[in-house]
């Protein structure tokens, strides 16, 4: 009984916590961790997004289409033309008939960055099983929907 009572008190204490504080703190730390990992490859998040989108759909993306797709996620007002120019100067990205393509060097860099990000994700998930993680995502998703946001899975 004592364990159940203690658990109930702990749940009540947690339920009284400010969701905005914990959601913002978690988001800030996750984004910071990922940006730090990407910086080890001299990449920004928009670089990372570009590499992944181009790798996932070779010869699909034009600069304007990819910029339109990525810009809504960008909180730093990135000059995407500068990102494309940087990746091209590195030899990671080429452009043929207005379509962006990843080079072998670009794919190698993308994979290195992916591995760095995976380490951040492993730290985030340390001690959190899949059920608890899924429940957390589901609760946040439903809160977003309750507040009028898009609660659909990405």
XYZ file of N, CA, C and O in Angstrom:
616
model
N 0.814 -1.188 0.000
C 0.000 0.000 0.000
C 0.863 1.260 0.000
O 0.541 2.207 -0.679
N 1.940 1.264 0.777
C 2.784 2.440 0.876
C 3.362 2.796 -0.492
O 3.416 3.962 -0.856
N 3.787 1.795 -1.256
C 4.331 2.036 -2.588
C 3.276 2.653 -3.493
O 3.550 3.601 -4.226
N 2.050 2.147 -3.440
C 0.963 2.678 -4.260
C 0.654 4.120 -3.870
O 0.475 4.982 -4.735
N 0.616 4.393 -2.559
C 0.342 5.745 -2.083
C 1.446 6.699 -2.535
O 1.174 7.805 -3.001
N 2.697 6.252 -2.407
C 3.829 7.077 -2.824
C 3.756 7.366 -4.329
O 3.970 8.490 -4.762
N 3.442 6.351 -5.126
C 3.339 6.504 -6.573
C 2.238 7.490 -6.910
O 2.408 8.357 -7.756
N 1.119 7.397 -6.226
C 0.002 8.307 -6.456
C 0.400 9.745 -6.122
O 0.068 10.679 -6.849
N 1.115 9.942 -5.026
C 1.582 11.285 -4.660
C 2.559 11.813 -5.705
O 2.509 12.988 -6.078
N 3.429 10.944 -6.167
C 4.393 11.355 -7.182
C 3.673 11.743 -8.475
O 4.000 12.749 -9.090
N 2.668 10.959 -8.859
C 1.881 11.295 -10.052
C 1.191 12.648 -9.885
O 1.163 13.450 -10.820
N 0.650 12.908 -8.713
C -0.018 14.182 -8.468
C 0.979 15.339 -8.574
O 0.665 16.387 -9.130
N 2.169 15.132 -8.033
C 3.188 16.180 -8.114
C 3.595 16.433 -9.574
O 3.732 17.580 -10.000
N 3.763 15.360 -10.309
C 4.138 15.507 -11.717
C 3.016 16.159 -12.521
O 3.269 17.005 -13.384
N 1.779 15.780 -12.239
C 0.629 16.336 -12.960
C 0.468 17.831 -12.703
O -0.144 18.538 -13.508
N 1.021 18.328 -11.614
C 0.930 19.748 -11.293
C 2.061 20.566 -11.939
O 2.053 21.789 -11.870
N 2.998 19.894 -12.569
C 4.136 20.577 -13.187
C 3.695 21.351 -14.430
O 2.767 20.940 -15.139
N 4.370 22.444 -14.744
C 4.023 23.247 -15.927
C 4.521 22.585 -17.217
O 5.735 22.478 -17.430
N 3.593 22.162 -18.058
C 3.957 21.474 -19.302
C 4.796 22.371 -20.204
O 5.725 21.912 -20.865
N 4.459 23.657 -20.248
C 5.209 24.577 -21.114
C 6.680 24.621 -20.767
O 7.543 24.625 -21.649
N 6.968 24.643 -19.471
C 8.371 24.668 -19.030
C 9.105 23.418 -19.499
O 10.182 23.500 -20.095
N 8.523 22.256 -19.216
C 9.210 21.006 -19.551
C 9.283 20.779 -21.059
O 10.299 20.299 -21.568
N 8.223 21.139 -21.791
C 8.242 20.972 -23.246
C 9.293 21.880 -23.870
O 10.068 21.458 -24.736
N 9.334 23.140 -23.433
C 10.309 24.083 -23.988
C 11.730 23.677 -23.605
O 12.635 23.724 -24.441
N 11.944 23.309 -22.353
C 13.284 22.912 -21.920
C 13.755 21.697 -22.710
O 14.900 21.666 -23.190
N 12.876 20.702 -22.853
C 13.239 19.506 -23.628
C 13.537 19.879 -25.078
O 14.560 19.456 -25.637
N 12.668 20.668 -25.689
C 12.875 21.057 -27.089
C 14.188 21.814 -27.258
O 14.965 21.531 -28.185
N 14.447 22.762 -26.378
C 15.685 23.541 -26.474
C 16.923 22.648 -26.359
O 17.891 22.811 -27.111
N 16.883 21.703 -25.421
C 18.040 20.824 -25.226
C 18.208 19.839 -26.382
O 19.334 19.549 -26.800
N 17.113 19.320 -26.905
C 17.182 18.411 -28.054
C 17.762 19.152 -29.255
O 18.697 18.673 -29.908
N 17.211 20.326 -29.555
C 17.685 21.098 -30.706
C 19.151 21.481 -30.528
O 19.953 21.351 -31.459
N 19.518 21.911 -29.344
C 20.905 22.276 -29.077
C 21.842 21.080 -29.260
O 22.911 21.209 -29.856
N 21.434 19.929 -28.745
C 22.258 18.723 -28.889
C 22.445 18.329 -30.338
O 23.560 17.985 -30.765
N 21.368 18.400 -31.110
C 21.458 18.043 -32.526
C 22.296 19.067 -33.298
O 23.123 18.693 -34.130
N 22.091 20.342 -32.997
C 22.872 21.370 -33.686
C 24.357 21.267 -33.354
O 25.208 21.484 -34.225
N 24.677 20.923 -32.120
C 26.072 20.740 -31.727
C 26.689 19.558 -32.471
O 27.822 19.647 -32.956
N 25.941 18.466 -32.579
C 26.440 17.292 -33.305
C 26.655 17.622 -34.778
O 27.672 17.228 -35.374
N 25.726 18.350 -35.379
C 25.863 18.721 -36.788
C 27.031 19.678 -36.997
O 27.734 19.606 -38.020
N 27.253 20.556 -36.038
C 28.348 21.526 -36.148
C 29.706 20.828 -36.223
O 30.648 21.372 -36.801
N 29.797 19.613 -35.686
C 31.049 18.861 -35.774
C 31.384 18.514 -37.218
O 32.536 18.223 -37.544
N 30.378 18.548 -38.104
C 30.574 18.343 -39.542
C 30.482 19.683 -40.284
O 30.352 19.704 -41.506
N 30.478 20.788 -39.538
C 30.293 22.124 -40.118
C 28.971 22.225 -40.876
O 28.899 22.799 -41.958
N 27.940 21.642 -40.276
C 26.598 21.662 -40.852
C 25.635 22.370 -39.908
O 25.822 22.366 -38.693
N 24.600 22.944 -40.492
C 23.481 23.486 -39.737
C 22.297 22.547 -39.947
O 22.355 21.635 -40.791
N 21.212 22.778 -39.212
C 20.026 21.967 -39.454
C 19.549 22.089 -40.894
O 19.211 21.073 -41.503
N 19.497 23.293 -41.484
C 19.086 23.356 -42.889
C 20.008 22.578 -43.831
O 19.538 21.998 -44.822
N 21.299 22.519 -43.544
C 22.189 21.653 -44.329
C 21.712 20.195 -44.209
O 21.619 19.473 -45.201
N 21.456 19.782 -42.974
C 21.047 18.414 -42.682
C 19.736 18.078 -43.394
O 19.596 17.032 -44.014
N 18.774 18.982 -43.276
C 17.482 18.754 -43.945
C 17.668 18.630 -45.451
O 17.057 17.775 -46.095
N 18.512 19.494 -46.008
C 18.770 19.469 -47.448
C 19.374 18.139 -47.855
O 18.900 17.497 -48.811
N 20.405 17.719 -47.140
C 21.056 16.449 -47.467
C 20.065 15.287 -47.424
O 20.050 14.440 -48.322
N 19.235 15.242 -46.397
C 18.290 14.136 -46.259
C 17.196 14.157 -47.326
O 16.830 13.106 -47.849
N 16.678 15.316 -47.630
C 15.637 15.387 -48.651
C 16.183 15.015 -50.030
O 15.544 14.270 -50.770
N 17.360 15.517 -50.351
C 17.951 15.202 -51.649
C 18.317 13.718 -51.716
O 18.076 13.060 -52.739
N 18.841 13.170 -50.625
C 19.181 11.743 -50.607
C 17.927 10.874 -50.723
O 17.943 9.828 -51.376
N 16.843 11.316 -50.098
C 15.612 10.524 -50.091
C 14.836 10.556 -51.387
O 13.984 9.684 -51.624
N 15.095 11.549 -52.224
C 14.380 11.670 -53.499
C 15.335 12.250 -54.542
O 15.229 13.413 -54.930
N 16.288 11.430 -54.997
C 17.268 11.924 -55.966
C 16.585 12.493 -57.215
O 15.599 11.956 -57.698
N 17.125 13.597 -57.691
C 16.655 14.273 -58.902
C 15.221 14.782 -58.812
O 14.621 15.115 -59.828
N 14.653 14.840 -57.618
C 13.296 15.373 -57.465
C 13.305 16.866 -57.189
O 12.467 17.606 -57.685
N 14.250 17.292 -56.351
C 14.184 18.628 -55.783
C 14.869 19.685 -56.637
O 16.026 19.530 -57.015
N 14.144 20.770 -56.859
C 14.745 21.994 -57.378
C 15.011 22.882 -56.166
O 14.431 22.662 -55.094
N 15.836 23.883 -56.328
C 16.100 24.803 -55.220
C 14.809 25.442 -54.700
O 14.570 25.423 -53.490
N 13.975 26.020 -55.579
C 12.755 26.659 -55.059
C 11.809 25.687 -54.347
O 11.239 26.023 -53.306
N 11.653 24.493 -54.886
C 10.745 23.519 -54.266
C 11.268 23.072 -52.904
O 10.505 22.954 -51.938
N 12.566 22.831 -52.820
C 13.133 22.380 -51.548
C 13.109 23.511 -50.523
O 12.787 23.280 -49.350
N 13.392 24.716 -50.955
C 13.321 25.856 -50.040
C 11.903 26.011 -49.494
O 11.718 26.209 -48.289
N 10.903 25.894 -50.369
C 9.503 26.009 -49.929
C 9.150 24.913 -48.934
O 8.406 25.145 -47.975
N 9.687 23.727 -49.121
C 9.413 22.596 -48.219
C 10.080 22.804 -46.849
O 9.484 22.505 -45.808
N 11.303 23.311 -46.838
C 12.085 23.380 -45.605
C 11.885 24.666 -44.802
O 11.998 24.646 -43.574
N 11.611 25.759 -45.466
C 11.540 27.057 -44.791
C 10.570 27.094 -43.605
O 10.886 27.719 -42.591
N 9.413 26.429 -43.659
C 8.513 26.490 -42.502
C 9.100 25.884 -41.217
O 8.638 26.196 -40.124
N 10.112 25.046 -41.328
C 10.717 24.408 -40.152
C 11.908 25.202 -39.618
O 12.449 24.880 -38.570
N 12.321 26.220 -40.351
C 13.534 26.961 -40.040
C 13.237 28.115 -39.088
O 12.490 29.023 -39.422
N 13.835 28.076 -37.906
C 13.621 29.144 -36.924
C 14.766 30.153 -36.925
O 14.825 31.025 -36.067
N 15.682 30.024 -37.876
C 16.845 30.902 -37.897
C 16.907 31.773 -39.156
O 17.920 32.387 -39.432
N 15.838 31.802 -39.938
C 15.764 32.632 -41.139
C 16.961 32.383 -42.055
O 17.655 33.308 -42.477
N 17.171 31.123 -42.357
C 18.313 30.692 -43.147
C 18.198 31.158 -44.597
O 17.121 31.136 -45.180
N 19.323 31.518 -45.161
C 19.426 31.784 -46.589
C 19.709 30.426 -47.249
O 20.854 29.957 -47.257
N 18.666 29.788 -47.742
C 18.834 28.447 -48.310
C 19.726 28.455 -49.544
O 20.425 27.468 -49.802
N 19.756 29.562 -50.286
C 20.666 29.638 -51.434
C 22.114 29.520 -50.961
O 22.937 28.891 -51.621
N 22.415 30.082 -49.798
C 23.767 29.969 -49.233
C 24.055 28.527 -48.809
O 25.184 28.046 -48.948
N 23.044 27.832 -48.304
C 23.215 26.421 -47.934
C 23.527 25.599 -49.184
O 24.469 24.790 -49.189
N 22.752 25.796 -50.254
C 22.997 25.053 -51.493
C 24.380 25.381 -52.055
O 25.102 24.480 -52.505
N 24.760 26.649 -51.995
C 26.075 27.054 -52.490
C 27.192 26.407 -51.671
O 28.198 25.949 -52.233
N 27.020 26.358 -50.354
C 28.028 25.748 -49.486
C 28.171 24.253 -49.787
O 29.289 23.750 -49.924
N 27.049 23.561 -49.886
C 27.109 22.123 -50.157
C 27.693 21.842 -51.541
O 28.415 20.857 -51.730
N 27.408 22.719 -52.492
C 27.977 22.566 -53.833
C 29.484 22.821 -53.794
O 30.266 22.063 -54.381
N 29.906 23.860 -53.072
C 31.338 24.181 -52.969
C 32.113 23.050 -52.289
O 33.279 22.811 -52.622
N 31.475 22.355 -51.366
C 32.125 21.217 -50.692
C 32.227 20.001 -51.606
O 32.894 19.028 -51.274
N 31.470 20.028 -52.696
C 31.410 18.869 -53.576
C 30.413 17.827 -53.090
O 30.475 16.672 -53.479
N 29.480 18.241 -52.256
C 28.488 17.322 -51.685
C 27.188 17.319 -52.481
O 26.382 16.407 -52.343
N 26.979 18.355 -53.255
C 25.723 18.530 -53.972
C 26.038 18.996 -55.382
O 26.932 19.817 -55.584
N 25.314 18.455 -56.351
C 25.416 18.935 -57.726
C 24.018 19.294 -58.199
O 23.020 18.914 -57.584
N 23.996 20.024 -59.298
C 22.718 20.445 -59.854
C 22.757 20.200 -61.364
O 23.625 20.726 -62.058
N 21.818 19.384 -61.832
C 21.706 19.097 -63.246
C 20.271 19.345 -63.663
O 19.343 18.805 -63.034
N 20.105 20.143 -64.708
C 18.766 20.487 -65.206
C 17.881 20.981 -64.056
O 16.726 20.570 -63.925
N 18.446 21.818 -63.200
C 17.746 22.417 -62.056
C 17.402 21.426 -60.951
O 16.699 21.767 -60.010
N 17.852 20.207 -61.033
C 17.578 19.189 -60.010
C 18.820 18.966 -59.169
O 19.933 18.855 -59.672
N 18.613 18.882 -57.840
C 19.707 18.691 -56.897
C 19.993 17.202 -56.719
O 19.070 16.395 -56.624
N 21.274 16.865 -56.664
C 21.708 15.482 -56.484
C 22.852 15.452 -55.486
O 23.739 16.310 -55.521
N 22.848 14.458 -54.635
C 23.935 14.262 -53.682
C 25.079 13.526 -54.378
O 24.848 12.603 -55.157
N 26.294 13.938 -54.074
C 27.471 13.231 -54.584
C 27.853 12.138 -53.595
O 27.290 12.050 -52.498
N 28.841 11.346 -53.946
C 29.338 10.326 -53.009
C 29.875 10.987 -51.745
O 29.646 10.501 -50.640
N 30.586 12.092 -51.920
C 31.118 12.813 -50.753
C 29.970 13.359 -49.902
O 30.036 13.349 -48.672
N 28.905 13.824 -50.557
C 27.740 14.320 -49.829
C 27.055 13.225 -49.044
O 26.643 13.433 -47.896
N 26.934 12.064 -49.654
C 26.319 10.940 -48.942
C 27.195 10.504 -47.770
O 26.689 10.201 -46.693
N 28.494 10.505 -47.952
C 29.404 10.147 -46.859
C 29.264 11.149 -45.705
O 29.208 10.753 -44.533
N 29.190 12.430 -46.034
C 29.000 13.446 -44.994
C 27.656 13.305 -44.309
O 27.547 13.473 -43.088
N 26.627 13.017 -45.090
C 25.287 12.822 -44.519
C 25.288 11.648 -43.547
O 24.706 11.724 -42.463
N 25.958 10.576 -43.912
C 26.009 9.397 -43.037
C 26.796 9.684 -41.759
O 26.413 9.226 -40.678
N 27.870 10.449 -41.860
C 28.618 10.832 -40.651
C 27.729 11.667 -39.729
O 27.696 11.458 -38.519
N 27.024 12.621 -40.318
C 26.131 13.466 -39.520
C 25.001 12.638 -38.910
O 24.622 12.846 -37.756
N 24.485 11.694 -39.669
C 23.421 10.814 -39.159
C 23.920 10.039 -37.946
O 23.213 9.907 -36.939
N 25.140 9.544 -38.016
C 25.702 8.801 -36.887
C 25.876 9.697 -35.663
O 25.632 9.276 -34.536
N 26.278 10.922 -35.875
C 26.413 11.870 -34.760
C 25.043 12.154 -34.141
O 24.897 12.185 -32.916
N 24.039 12.358 -34.987
C 22.679 12.594 -34.491
C 22.139 11.380 -33.744
O 21.423 11.522 -32.754
N 22.473 10.195 -34.220
C 22.014 8.969 -33.559
C 22.534 8.898 -32.124
O 21.826 8.426 -31.228
N 23.744 9.382 -31.901
C 24.298 9.399 -30.541
C 23.506 10.348 -29.650
O 23.270 10.066 -28.474
N 23.087 11.482 -30.200
C 22.260 12.425 -29.437
C 20.922 11.773 -29.110
O 20.456 11.819 -27.966
N 20.312 11.126 -30.096
C 19.030 10.457 -29.860
C 19.163 9.348 -28.817
O 18.258 9.156 -28.001
N 20.283 8.635 -28.820
C 20.505 7.590 -27.815
C 20.585 8.207 -26.417
O 20.035 7.642 -25.458
N 21.248 9.349 -26.298
C 21.312 10.039 -24.998
C 19.922 10.472 -24.554
O 19.566 10.352 -23.380
N 19.145 10.993 -25.489
C 17.785 11.430 -25.175
C 16.958 10.271 -24.640
O 16.201 10.419 -23.685
N 17.102 9.113 -25.250
C 16.275 7.951 -24.919
C 16.853 7.095 -23.786
O 16.232 6.097 -23.388
N 18.000 7.470 -23.235
C 18.631 6.680 -22.180
C 17.664 6.477 -21.010
O 17.156 7.436 -20.428
N 17.395 5.222 -20.669
C 16.522 4.893 -19.550
C 15.039 5.046 -19.845
O 14.216 4.930 -18.930
N 14.691 5.310 -21.092
C 13.284 5.476 -21.474
C 12.935 4.375 -22.459
O 13.471 4.329 -23.573
N 12.042 3.482 -22.056
C 11.679 2.390 -22.962
C 10.736 2.900 -24.057
O 10.220 4.013 -24.002
N 10.528 2.058 -25.056
C 9.706 2.442 -26.202
C 8.283 2.820 -25.791
O 7.703 3.755 -26.354
N 7.714 2.107 -24.831
C 6.338 2.391 -24.404
C 6.234 3.778 -23.772
O 5.306 4.542 -24.079
N 7.176 4.120 -22.912
C 7.150 5.439 -22.270
C 7.393 6.543 -23.292
O 6.744 7.589 -23.263
N 8.317 6.306 -24.212
C 8.598 7.291 -25.255
C 7.370 7.500 -26.132
O 6.970 8.645 -26.398
N 6.754 6.407 -26.565
C 5.558 6.497 -27.411
C 4.426 7.207 -26.679
O 3.703 8.021 -27.270
N 4.257 6.921 -25.391
C 3.204 7.582 -24.607
C 3.468 9.084 -24.519
O 2.537 9.896 -24.641
N 4.713 9.458 -24.346
C 5.066 10.879 -24.266
C 4.758 11.579 -25.587
O 4.152 12.654 -25.605
N 5.169 10.969 -26.680
C 4.909 11.554 -28.000
C 3.406 11.660 -28.230
O 2.907 12.678 -28.716
N 2.674 10.625 -27.850
C 1.222 10.644 -28.051
C 0.569 11.759 -27.243
O -0.301 12.470 -27.737
N 0.985 11.936 -25.995
C 0.421 12.993 -25.160
C 0.742 14.370 -25.765
O -0.144 15.225 -25.889
N 1.983 14.595 -26.170
C 2.352 15.879 -26.763
C 1.584 16.114 -28.062
O 1.111 17.232 -28.326
N 1.448 15.085 -28.869
C 0.712 15.184 -30.123
C -0.743 15.576 -29.871
O -1.298 16.448 -30.533
N -1.352 14.954 -28.858
C -2.742 15.279 -28.534
C -2.865 16.686 -27.961
O -3.836 17.391 -28.231
N -1.895 17.124 -27.176
C -1.910 18.501 -26.666
C -1.835 19.498 -27.815
O -2.547 20.513 -27.815
N -0.987 19.228 -28.780
C -0.874 20.093 -29.949
C -2.226 20.171 -30.660
O -2.707 21.257 -30.996
N -2.854 19.023 -30.859
C -4.162 18.995 -31.524
C -5.210 19.735 -30.690
O -6.030 20.488 -31.235
N -5.186 19.547 -29.377
C -6.143 20.223 -28.496
C -6.034 21.737 -28.590
O -7.019 22.452 -28.384
N -4.834 22.224 -28.883
C -4.610 23.663 -28.965
C -4.737 24.198 -30.395
O -4.393 25.339 -30.668
N -5.227 23.341 -31.299
C -5.497 23.788 -32.655
C -4.378 23.561 -33.636
O -4.466 23.964 -34.801
N -3.308 22.899 -33.200
C -2.209 22.602 -34.098
C -2.430 21.308 -34.840
O -3.445 20.625 -34.638
N -1.501 20.967 -35.672
C -1.578 19.735 -36.451
C -1.076 18.585 -35.592
O 0.119 18.437 -35.385
N -2.001 17.770 -35.084
C -1.643 16.654 -34.232
C -1.417 15.368 -34.989
O -1.189 14.323 -34.394
N -1.448 15.438 -36.340
C -1.194 14.241 -37.132
C 0.281 13.885 -37.080
O 1.147 14.761 -36.943
N 0.566 12.621 -37.230
C 1.954 12.183 -37.251
C 2.639 12.719 -38.499
O 2.020 12.746 -39.568
N 3.901 13.142 -38.364
C 4.608 13.686 -39.554
C 4.890 12.619 -40.577
O 4.896 11.471 -40.313
